[in-house]
Coordinates of C-alpha atoms and ligand atoms in Angstrom, one line a residue:
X1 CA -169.8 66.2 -46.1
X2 CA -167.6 64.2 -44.1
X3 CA -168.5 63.3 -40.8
X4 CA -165.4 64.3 -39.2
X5 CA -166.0 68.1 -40.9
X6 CA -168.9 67.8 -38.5
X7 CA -167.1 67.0 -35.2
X8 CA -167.1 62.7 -35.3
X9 CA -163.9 61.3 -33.6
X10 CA -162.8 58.5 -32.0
X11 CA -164.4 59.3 -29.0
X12 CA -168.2 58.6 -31.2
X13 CA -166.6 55.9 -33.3
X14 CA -166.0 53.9 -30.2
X15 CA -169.5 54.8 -28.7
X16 CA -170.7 53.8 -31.7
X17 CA -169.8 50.6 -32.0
X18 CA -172.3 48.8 -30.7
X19 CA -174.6 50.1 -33.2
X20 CA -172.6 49.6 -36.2
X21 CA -174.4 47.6 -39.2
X22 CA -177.8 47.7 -38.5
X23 CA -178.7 50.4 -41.0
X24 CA -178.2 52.8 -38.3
X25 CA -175.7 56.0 -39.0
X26 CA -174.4 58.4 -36.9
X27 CA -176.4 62.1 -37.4
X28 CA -175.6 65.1 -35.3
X29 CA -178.3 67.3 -34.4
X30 CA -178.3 71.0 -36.1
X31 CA -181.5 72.4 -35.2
X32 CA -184.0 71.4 -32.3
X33 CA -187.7 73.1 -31.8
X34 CA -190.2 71.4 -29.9
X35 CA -188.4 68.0 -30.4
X36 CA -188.3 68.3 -34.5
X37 CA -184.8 67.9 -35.4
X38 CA -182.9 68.6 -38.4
X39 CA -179.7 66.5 -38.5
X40 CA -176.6 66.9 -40.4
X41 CA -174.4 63.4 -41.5
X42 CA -172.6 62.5 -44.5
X43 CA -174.9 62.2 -47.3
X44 CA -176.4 65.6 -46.3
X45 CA -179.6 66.6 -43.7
X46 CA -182.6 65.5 -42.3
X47 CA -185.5 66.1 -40.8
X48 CA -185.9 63.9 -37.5
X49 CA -188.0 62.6 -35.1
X50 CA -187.5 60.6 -31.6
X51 CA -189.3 56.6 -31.5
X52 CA -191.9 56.2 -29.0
X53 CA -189.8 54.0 -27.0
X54 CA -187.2 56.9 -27.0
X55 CA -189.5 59.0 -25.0
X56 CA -190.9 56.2 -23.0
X57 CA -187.6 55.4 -21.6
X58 CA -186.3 59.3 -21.0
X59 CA -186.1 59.5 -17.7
X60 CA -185.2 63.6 -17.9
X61 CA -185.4 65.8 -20.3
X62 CA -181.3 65.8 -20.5
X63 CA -182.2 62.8 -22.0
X64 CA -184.0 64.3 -25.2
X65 CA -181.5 65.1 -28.7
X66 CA -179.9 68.6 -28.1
X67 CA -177.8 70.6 -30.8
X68 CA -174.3 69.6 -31.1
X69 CA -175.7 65.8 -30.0
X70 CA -174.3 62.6 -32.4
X71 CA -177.4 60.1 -32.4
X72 CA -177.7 57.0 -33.5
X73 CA -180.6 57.5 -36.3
X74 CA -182.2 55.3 -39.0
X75 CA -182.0 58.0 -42.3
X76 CA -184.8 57.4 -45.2
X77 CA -182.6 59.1 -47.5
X78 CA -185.2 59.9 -50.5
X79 CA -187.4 61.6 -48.0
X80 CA -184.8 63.6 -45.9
X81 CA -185.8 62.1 -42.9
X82 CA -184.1 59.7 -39.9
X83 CA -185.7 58.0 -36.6
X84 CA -183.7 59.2 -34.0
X85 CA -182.9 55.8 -31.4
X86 CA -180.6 57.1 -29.4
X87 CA -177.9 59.9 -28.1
X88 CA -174.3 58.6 -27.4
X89 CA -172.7 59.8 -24.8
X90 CA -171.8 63.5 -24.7
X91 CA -168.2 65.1 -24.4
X92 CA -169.0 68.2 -22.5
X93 CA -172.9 70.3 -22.6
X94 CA -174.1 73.4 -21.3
X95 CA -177.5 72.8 -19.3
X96 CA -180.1 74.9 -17.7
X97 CA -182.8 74.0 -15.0
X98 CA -185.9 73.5 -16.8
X99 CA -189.0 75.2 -15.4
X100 CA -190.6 72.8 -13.4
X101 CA -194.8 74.6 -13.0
X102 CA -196.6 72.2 -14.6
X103 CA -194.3 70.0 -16.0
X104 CA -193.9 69.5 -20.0
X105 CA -196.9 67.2 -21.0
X106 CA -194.2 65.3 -23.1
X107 CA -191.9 64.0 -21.3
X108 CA -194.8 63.3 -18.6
X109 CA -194.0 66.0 -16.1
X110 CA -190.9 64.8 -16.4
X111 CA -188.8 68.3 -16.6
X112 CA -185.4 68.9 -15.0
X113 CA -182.1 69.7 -16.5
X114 CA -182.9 70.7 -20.1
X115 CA -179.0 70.5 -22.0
X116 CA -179.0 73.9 -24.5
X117 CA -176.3 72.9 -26.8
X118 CA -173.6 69.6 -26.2
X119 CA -170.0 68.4 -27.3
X120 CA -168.5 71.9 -28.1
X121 CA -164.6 71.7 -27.6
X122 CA -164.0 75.5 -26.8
X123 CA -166.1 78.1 -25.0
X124 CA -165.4 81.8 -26.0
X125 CA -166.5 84.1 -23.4
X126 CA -167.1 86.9 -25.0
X127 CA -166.6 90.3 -22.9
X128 CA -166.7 93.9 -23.9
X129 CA -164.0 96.3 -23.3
X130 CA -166.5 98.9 -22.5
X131 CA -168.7 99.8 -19.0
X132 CA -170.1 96.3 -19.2
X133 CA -167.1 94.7 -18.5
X134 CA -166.7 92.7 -15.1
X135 CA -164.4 90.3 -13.7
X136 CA -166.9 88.8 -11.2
X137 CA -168.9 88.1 -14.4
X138 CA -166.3 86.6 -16.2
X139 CA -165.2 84.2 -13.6
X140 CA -168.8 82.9 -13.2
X141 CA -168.8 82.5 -16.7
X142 CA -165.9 80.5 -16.5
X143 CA -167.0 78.6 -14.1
X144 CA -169.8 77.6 -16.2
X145 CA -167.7 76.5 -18.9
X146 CA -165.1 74.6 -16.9
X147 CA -168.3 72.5 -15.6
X148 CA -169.4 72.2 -18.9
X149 CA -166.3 69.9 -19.9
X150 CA -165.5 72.1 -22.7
X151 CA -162.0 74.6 -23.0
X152 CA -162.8 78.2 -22.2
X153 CA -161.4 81.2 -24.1
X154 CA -161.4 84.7 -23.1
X155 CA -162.4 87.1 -26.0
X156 CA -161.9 91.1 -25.3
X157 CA -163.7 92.6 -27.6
X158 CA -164.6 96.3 -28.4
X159 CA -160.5 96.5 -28.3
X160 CA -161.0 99.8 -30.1
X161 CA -162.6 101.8 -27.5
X162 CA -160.7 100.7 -24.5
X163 CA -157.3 103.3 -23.5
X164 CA -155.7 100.5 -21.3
X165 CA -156.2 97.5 -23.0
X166 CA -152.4 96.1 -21.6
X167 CA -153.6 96.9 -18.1
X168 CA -157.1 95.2 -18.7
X169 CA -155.7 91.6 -20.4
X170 CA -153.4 91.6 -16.9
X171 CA -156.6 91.9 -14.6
X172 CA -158.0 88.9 -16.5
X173 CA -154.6 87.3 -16.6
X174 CA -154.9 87.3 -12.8
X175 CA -158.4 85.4 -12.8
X176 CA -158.1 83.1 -15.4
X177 CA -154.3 81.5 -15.1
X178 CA -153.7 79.4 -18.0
X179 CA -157.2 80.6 -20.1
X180 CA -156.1 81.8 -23.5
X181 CA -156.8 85.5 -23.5
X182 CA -157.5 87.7 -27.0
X183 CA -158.3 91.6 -27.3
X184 CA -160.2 92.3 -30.7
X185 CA -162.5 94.3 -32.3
X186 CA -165.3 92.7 -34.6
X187 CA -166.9 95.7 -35.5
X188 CA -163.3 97.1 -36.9
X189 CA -162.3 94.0 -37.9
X190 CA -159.0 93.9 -36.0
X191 CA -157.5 91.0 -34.5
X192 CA -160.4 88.5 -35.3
X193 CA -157.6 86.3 -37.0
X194 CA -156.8 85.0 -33.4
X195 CA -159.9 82.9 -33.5
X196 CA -158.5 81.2 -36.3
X197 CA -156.7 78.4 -34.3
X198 CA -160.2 77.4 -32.8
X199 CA -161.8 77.9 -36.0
X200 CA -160.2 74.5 -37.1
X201 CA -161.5 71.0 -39.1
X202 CA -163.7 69.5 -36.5
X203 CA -163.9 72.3 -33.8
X204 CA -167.4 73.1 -32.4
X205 CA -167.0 76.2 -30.7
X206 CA -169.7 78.6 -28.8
X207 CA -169.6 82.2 -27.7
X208 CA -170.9 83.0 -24.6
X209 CA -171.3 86.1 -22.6
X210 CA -174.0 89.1 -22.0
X211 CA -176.1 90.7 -24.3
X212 CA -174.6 93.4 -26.2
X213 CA -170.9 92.3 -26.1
X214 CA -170.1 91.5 -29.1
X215 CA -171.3 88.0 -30.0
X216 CA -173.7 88.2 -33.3
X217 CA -171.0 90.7 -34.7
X218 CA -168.0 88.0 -33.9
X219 CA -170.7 85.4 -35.4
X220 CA -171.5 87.3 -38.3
X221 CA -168.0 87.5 -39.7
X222 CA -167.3 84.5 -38.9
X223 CA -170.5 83.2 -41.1
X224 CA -171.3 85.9 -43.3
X225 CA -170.0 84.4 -46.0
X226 CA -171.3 80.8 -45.2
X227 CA -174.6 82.2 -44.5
X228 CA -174.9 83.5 -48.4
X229 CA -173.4 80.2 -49.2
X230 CA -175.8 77.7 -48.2
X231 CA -178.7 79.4 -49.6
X232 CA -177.2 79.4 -52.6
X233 CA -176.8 75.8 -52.5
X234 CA -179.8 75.0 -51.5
X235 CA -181.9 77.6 -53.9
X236 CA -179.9 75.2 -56.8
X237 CA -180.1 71.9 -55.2
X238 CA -184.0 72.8 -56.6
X239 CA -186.0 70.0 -54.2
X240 CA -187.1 72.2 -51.9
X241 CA -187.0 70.8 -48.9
X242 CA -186.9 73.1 -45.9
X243 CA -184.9 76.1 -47.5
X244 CA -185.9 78.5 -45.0
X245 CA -184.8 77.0 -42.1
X246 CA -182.0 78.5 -40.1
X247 CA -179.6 75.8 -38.8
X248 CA -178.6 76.5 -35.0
X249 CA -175.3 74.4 -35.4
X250 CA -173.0 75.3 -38.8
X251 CA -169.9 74.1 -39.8
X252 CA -167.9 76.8 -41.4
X253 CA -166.3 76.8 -45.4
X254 CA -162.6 76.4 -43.8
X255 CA -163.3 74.4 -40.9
X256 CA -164.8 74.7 -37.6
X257 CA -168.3 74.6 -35.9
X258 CA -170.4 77.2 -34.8
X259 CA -173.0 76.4 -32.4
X260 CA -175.4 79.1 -32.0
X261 CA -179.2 78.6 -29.9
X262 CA -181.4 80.6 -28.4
X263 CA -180.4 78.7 -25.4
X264 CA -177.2 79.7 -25.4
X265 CA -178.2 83.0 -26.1
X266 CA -179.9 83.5 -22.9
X267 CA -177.5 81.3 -20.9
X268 CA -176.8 83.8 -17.4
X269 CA -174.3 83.7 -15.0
X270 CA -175.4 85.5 -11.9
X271 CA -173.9 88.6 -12.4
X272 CA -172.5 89.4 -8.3
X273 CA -170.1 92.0 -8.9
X274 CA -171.1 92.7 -5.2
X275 CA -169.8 89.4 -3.8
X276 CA -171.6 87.6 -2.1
X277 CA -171.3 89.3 1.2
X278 CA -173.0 92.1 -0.3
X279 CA -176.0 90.2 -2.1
X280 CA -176.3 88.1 0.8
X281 CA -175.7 90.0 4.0
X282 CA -178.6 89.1 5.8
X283 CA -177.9 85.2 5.3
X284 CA -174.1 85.9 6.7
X285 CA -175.7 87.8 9.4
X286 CA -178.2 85.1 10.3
X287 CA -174.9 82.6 10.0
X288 CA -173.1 84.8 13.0
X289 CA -175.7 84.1 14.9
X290 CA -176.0 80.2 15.4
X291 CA -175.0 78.5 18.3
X292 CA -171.8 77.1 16.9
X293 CA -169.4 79.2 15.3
X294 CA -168.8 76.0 12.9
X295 CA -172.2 75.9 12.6
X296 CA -173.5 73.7 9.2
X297 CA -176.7 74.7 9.2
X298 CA -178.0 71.1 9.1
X299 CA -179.5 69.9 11.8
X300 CA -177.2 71.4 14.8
X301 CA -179.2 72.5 17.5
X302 CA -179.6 76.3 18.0
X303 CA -179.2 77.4 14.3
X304 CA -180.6 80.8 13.3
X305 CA -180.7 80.3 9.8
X306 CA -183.2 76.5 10.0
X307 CA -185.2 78.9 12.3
X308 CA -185.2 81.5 10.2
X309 CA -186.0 79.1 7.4
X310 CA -188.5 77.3 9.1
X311 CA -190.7 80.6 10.3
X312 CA -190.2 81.8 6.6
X313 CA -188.4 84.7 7.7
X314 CA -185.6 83.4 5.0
X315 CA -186.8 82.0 1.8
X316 CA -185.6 78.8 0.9
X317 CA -185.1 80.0 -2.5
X318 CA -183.4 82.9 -1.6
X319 CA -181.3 80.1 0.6
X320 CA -180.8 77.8 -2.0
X321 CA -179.5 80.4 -4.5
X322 CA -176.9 81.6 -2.2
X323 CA -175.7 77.9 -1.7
X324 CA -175.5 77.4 -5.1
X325 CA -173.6 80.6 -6.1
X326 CA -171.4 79.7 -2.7
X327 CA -170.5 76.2 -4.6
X328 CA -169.7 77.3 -7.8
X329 CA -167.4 80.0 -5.9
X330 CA -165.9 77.0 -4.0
X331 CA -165.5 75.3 -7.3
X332 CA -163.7 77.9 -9.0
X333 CA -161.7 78.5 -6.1
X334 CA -160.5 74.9 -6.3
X335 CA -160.9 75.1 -10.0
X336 CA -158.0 78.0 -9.7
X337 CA -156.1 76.6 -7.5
X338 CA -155.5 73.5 -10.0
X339 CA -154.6 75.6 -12.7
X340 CA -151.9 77.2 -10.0
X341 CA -150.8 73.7 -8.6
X342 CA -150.0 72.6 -12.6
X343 CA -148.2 75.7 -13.6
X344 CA -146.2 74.8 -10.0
X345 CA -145.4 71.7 -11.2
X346 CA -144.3 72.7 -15.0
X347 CA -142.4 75.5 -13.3
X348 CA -141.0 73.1 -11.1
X349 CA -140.7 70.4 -14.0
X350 CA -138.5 73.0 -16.3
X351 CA -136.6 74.2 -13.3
X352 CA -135.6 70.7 -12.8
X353 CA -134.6 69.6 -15.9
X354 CA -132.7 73.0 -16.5
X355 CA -130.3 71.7 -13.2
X356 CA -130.1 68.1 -15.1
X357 CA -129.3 69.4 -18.3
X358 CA -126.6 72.0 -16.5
X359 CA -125.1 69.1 -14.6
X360 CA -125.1 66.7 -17.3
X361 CA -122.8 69.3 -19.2
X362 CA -120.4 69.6 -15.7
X363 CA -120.2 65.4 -16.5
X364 CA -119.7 66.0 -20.0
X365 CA -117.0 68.9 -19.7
X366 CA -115.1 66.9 -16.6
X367 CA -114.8 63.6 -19.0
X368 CA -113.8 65.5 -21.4
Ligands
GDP1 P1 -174.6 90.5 -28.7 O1 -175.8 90.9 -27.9 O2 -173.5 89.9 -27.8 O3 -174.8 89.6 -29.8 O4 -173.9 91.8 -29.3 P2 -174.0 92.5 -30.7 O5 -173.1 91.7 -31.7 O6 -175.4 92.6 -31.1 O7 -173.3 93.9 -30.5 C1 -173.9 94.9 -29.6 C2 -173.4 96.2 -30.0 O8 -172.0 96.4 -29.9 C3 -173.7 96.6 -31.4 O9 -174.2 97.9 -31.5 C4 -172.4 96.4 -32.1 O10 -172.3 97.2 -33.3 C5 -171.4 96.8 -31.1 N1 -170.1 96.2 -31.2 C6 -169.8 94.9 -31.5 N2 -168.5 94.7 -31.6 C7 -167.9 95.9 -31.4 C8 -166.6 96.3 -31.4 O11 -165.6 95.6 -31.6 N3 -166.4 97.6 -31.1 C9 -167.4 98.5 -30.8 N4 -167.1 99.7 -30.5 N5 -168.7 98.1 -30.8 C10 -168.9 96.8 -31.1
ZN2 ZN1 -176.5 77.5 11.6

């Protein structure tokens, strides 16, 4: 395989440079459980393992190989394993909070932001045209996916049992701006040829998006066939070496990654169709009454929600929750208005040039 069929560009090459001609090679990281990786590069995959001086000097554990990571690795190539040294930078990555009771006795108590899957280029957010289907949802999801670094995609899927699907893509038209937007049906089979522009040499794509949408049937024909491929391969290749496995990251027969993790799989949004008025009433209630109408809630004097948090009336959990969500609204909010300021300016650009171009012919036709 050719490490470019597996994502490597320029971007690596030049991260990598530091490393070159050592013996080390660049490996990117299929499978992860319990820090045993198996790792994909050009003369084929290994089984890998961190250095003790890797771990030593984690500081978190977004420091620790995820799938989709390129590390700089040391392969034994006649046993199918590598030494894993270290992870070059990433290009985008989801990430979770780790739980932090106890603290994971590996990385020392050490536990943070855990990173479920990194360097995927597009983000399909997967949504089904039935009852399920929310805008709130989707723009927290989309949220999530801008942050990540990576380009979101809006998939619409159960197309077949949705009466207004016209009216439907023009709700999500009005959230999403410039997002790509495609209606489809996996289980029929219809329209799944749009995700063939993503699907491309070098692409790592990842669905994302509640359970019961749609995703392990878009997966499955996108794989099926790959699936039944590699065992084949491996049942011949006839040195046994982990056949059973199940690789998390796969790069697909006519191009194209597929990264798919539990992780990912249980990656939520909070899902506030309410708003957050309604989830968080008694907080905006507290809010009315500080002192200060521009109260911060920091340190200025007469504020009812430090009271409240500081007689345990309002959980600081509860507290902290509603400032996150209130950020990421903030952040979407700027993150739309962006995508509204560049389609200004193209509009802008276009109407421009359209006056240049129509006086440049008035020039022409007046020399003339
Ligand atoms: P996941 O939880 O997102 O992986 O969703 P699944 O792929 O497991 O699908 C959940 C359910 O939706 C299953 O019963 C599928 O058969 C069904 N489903 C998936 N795609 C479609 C579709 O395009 N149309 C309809 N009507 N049902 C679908
Ligand atoms: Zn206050």
């Amino acid at each position: 395989m050719n490490l470019i069929d597996l994502g490597w560009t320029e971007f690596f090459e030049k991260e990598f440079e530091s490393f070159n001609g050592r013996g080390f090679k660049p490996l990117r990281i299929i499978r992860e459980h319990k820090e045993l990786y198996m790792l994909a590069g050009e003369s084929g995959e290994y089984r890998g393992e961190i250095t003790g001086k890797f771990r030593f000097e984690a500081k978190s554990r977004a420091d620790f190989p995820a799938v989709g990571d390129w590390v700089v690795a040391t392969p034994f190539e006649n046993e199918a394993k590598a030494i894993i040294h270290a992870v070059l930078p990433r290009k985008s990555c989801f990430s979770r909070q780790a739980v932090l009771s106890g603290g994971q006795p590996e990385t020392g108590g050490k536990t943070d932001e855990q990173v479920l899957a990194s360097n995927i280029d597009t983000v399909l957010i997967v949504n089904g045209l039935d009852n399920d289907y929310s805008l709130r949802r989707m723009e927290r999801y989309l949220s999530a996916a801008w942050d990540s670094g990576a380009n979101p995609v809006i998939v619409l899927n159960k197309a077949d049992i949705c009466e207004n699907i016209e009216a439907k893509i023009a709700e999500v038209e009005a959230i999403t701006y410039d997002t790509p937007i495609h209606a489809m049906s996996a289980e029929k089979q219809s329209g799944l040829e749009q995700l063939d522009q993503y699907m491309v040499r070098g692409n790592t794509i990842v669905l994302l998006g509640s359970s019961g949408v749609g995703k392990s049937t878009i997966i499955n024909q996108l794989l099926g066939e790959q699936r039944l491929k590699t065992q084949e391969i491996r049942q011949s290749d006839s040195k046994g070496r982990h056949t059973t496995t199940h690789r998390e990251l796969v790069v697909l027969p006519e191009g194209g990654i597929v990264i798919d993790t539990p992780g990912m799989r249980l990656f939520k949004v909070w899902d506030g169709d309410e708003g957050l008025s309604h989830t968080f009433g008694d907080i905006l209630e507290l809010m009315s009454q500080c002192r200060f109408s521009d109260c911060k809630h920091r340190s200025e004097p007469g504020c009812a929600v430090k009271a409240a948090l500081e007689e345990g009336i309002l959980d600081q959990r509860r507290y902290d929750s509603y400032l996150k969500l209130q950020k990421e609204q903030n952040f979407l909010e700027n993150r739309k208005n962006e995508a509204v300021f560049r389609k200004q300016q193209r509009d802008l650009g276009k109407y421009y040039k359209k006056i240049l171009n129509e006086q440049n012919e008035l020039r022409k036709k007046k020399l003339r």
